[in-house]
CSV table of C-alpha atoms in Angstrom, one decimal:
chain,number,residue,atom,x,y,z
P,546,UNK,CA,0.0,0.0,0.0
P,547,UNK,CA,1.6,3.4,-0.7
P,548,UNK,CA,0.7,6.5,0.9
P,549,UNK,CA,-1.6,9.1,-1.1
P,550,UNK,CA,-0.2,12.1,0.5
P,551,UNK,CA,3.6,12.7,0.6
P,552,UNK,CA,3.1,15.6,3.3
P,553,UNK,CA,2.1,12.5,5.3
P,554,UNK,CA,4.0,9.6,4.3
P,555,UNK,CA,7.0,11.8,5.8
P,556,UNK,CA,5.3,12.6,9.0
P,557,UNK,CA,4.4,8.7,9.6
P,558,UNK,CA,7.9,7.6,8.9
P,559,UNK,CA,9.1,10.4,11.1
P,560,UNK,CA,7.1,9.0,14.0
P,561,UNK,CA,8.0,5.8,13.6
P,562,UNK,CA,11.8,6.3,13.6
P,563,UNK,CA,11.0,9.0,17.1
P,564,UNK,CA,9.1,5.8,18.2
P,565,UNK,CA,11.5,3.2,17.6
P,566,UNK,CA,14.4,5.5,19.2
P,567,UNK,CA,12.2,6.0,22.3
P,568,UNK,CA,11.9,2.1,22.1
P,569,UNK,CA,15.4,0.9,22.0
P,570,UNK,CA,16.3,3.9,24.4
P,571,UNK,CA,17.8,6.6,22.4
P,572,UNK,CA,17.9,10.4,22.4
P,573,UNK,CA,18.0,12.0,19.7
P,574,UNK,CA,20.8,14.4,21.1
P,575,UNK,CA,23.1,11.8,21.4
P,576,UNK,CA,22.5,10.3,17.6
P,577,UNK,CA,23.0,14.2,16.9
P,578,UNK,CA,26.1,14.5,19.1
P,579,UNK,CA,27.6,11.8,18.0
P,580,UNK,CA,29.1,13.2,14.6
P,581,UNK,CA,27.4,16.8,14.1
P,582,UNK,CA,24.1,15.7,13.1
P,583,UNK,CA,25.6,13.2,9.5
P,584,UNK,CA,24.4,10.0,11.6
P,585,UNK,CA,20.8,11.8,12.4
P,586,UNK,CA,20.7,12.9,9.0
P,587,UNK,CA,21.2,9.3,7.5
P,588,UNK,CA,19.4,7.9,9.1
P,589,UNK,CA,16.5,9.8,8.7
P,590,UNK,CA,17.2,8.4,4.7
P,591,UNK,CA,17.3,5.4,5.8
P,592,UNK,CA,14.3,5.4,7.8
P,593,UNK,CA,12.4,7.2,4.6
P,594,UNK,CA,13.9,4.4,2.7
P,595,UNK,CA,12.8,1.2,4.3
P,596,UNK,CA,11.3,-1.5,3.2
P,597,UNK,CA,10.1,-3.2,6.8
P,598,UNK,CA,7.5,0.3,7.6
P,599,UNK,CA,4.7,-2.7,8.6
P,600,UNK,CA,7.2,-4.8,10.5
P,601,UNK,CA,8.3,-2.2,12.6
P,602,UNK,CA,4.9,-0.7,13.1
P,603,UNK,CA,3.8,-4.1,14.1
P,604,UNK,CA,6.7,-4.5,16.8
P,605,UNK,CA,6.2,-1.1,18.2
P,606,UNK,CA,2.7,-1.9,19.0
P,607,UNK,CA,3.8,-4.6,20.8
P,608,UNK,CA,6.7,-3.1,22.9
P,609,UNK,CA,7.4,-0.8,25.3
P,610,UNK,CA,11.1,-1.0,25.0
P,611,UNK,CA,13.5,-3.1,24.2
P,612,UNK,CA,16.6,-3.7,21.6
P,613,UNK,CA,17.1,-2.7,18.2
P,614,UNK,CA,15.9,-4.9,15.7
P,615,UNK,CA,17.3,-6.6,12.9
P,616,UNK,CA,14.7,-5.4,10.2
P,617,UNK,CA,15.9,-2.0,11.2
P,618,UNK,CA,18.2,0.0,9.0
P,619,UNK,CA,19.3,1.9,12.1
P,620,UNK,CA,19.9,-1.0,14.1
P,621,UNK,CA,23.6,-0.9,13.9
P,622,UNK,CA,23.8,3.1,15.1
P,623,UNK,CA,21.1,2.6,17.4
P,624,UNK,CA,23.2,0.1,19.2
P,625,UNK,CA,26.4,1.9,19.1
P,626,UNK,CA,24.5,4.9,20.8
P,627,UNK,CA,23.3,3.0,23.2
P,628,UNK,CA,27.2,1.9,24.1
């Protein structure tokens, strides 16, 4: 299914990277302060990118927190900001 209105397809995919950083416990001043905003920036791409937008929807409905996933194309710098 694609989205009929661009203006909104961003906003959704913003939420749901804001979402899955809250999730896996990260702020988004410490993605920003890790490199002067590059890593935030990509992966804001590859968030817009993804091809997994259901998957992850499905496990953020079912999770309060935990680890960065594997269908996640910021699970790799998600778990490096974590340390």
């Amino acid at each position: 299914m694609t989205d009929q209105r661009p203006d909104l397809a961003d906003f959704h995919r913003q939420v749901l990277m804001e979402d899955m950083m809250e999730t896996v416990g990260v702020a988004h001043f410490d993605v920003v302060d890790l490199d002067g905003g590059k890593s935030y920036v990509r992966a804001r791409v590859n968030c817009h990118a993804c091809r997994s937008k259901d998957e992850c929807r499905k496990w953020l409905a079912g999770n309060a927190e935990g680890e960065p996933q594997s269908f996640c194309p910021n699970a790799n710098l998600f778990q490096v900001v974590k340390g």
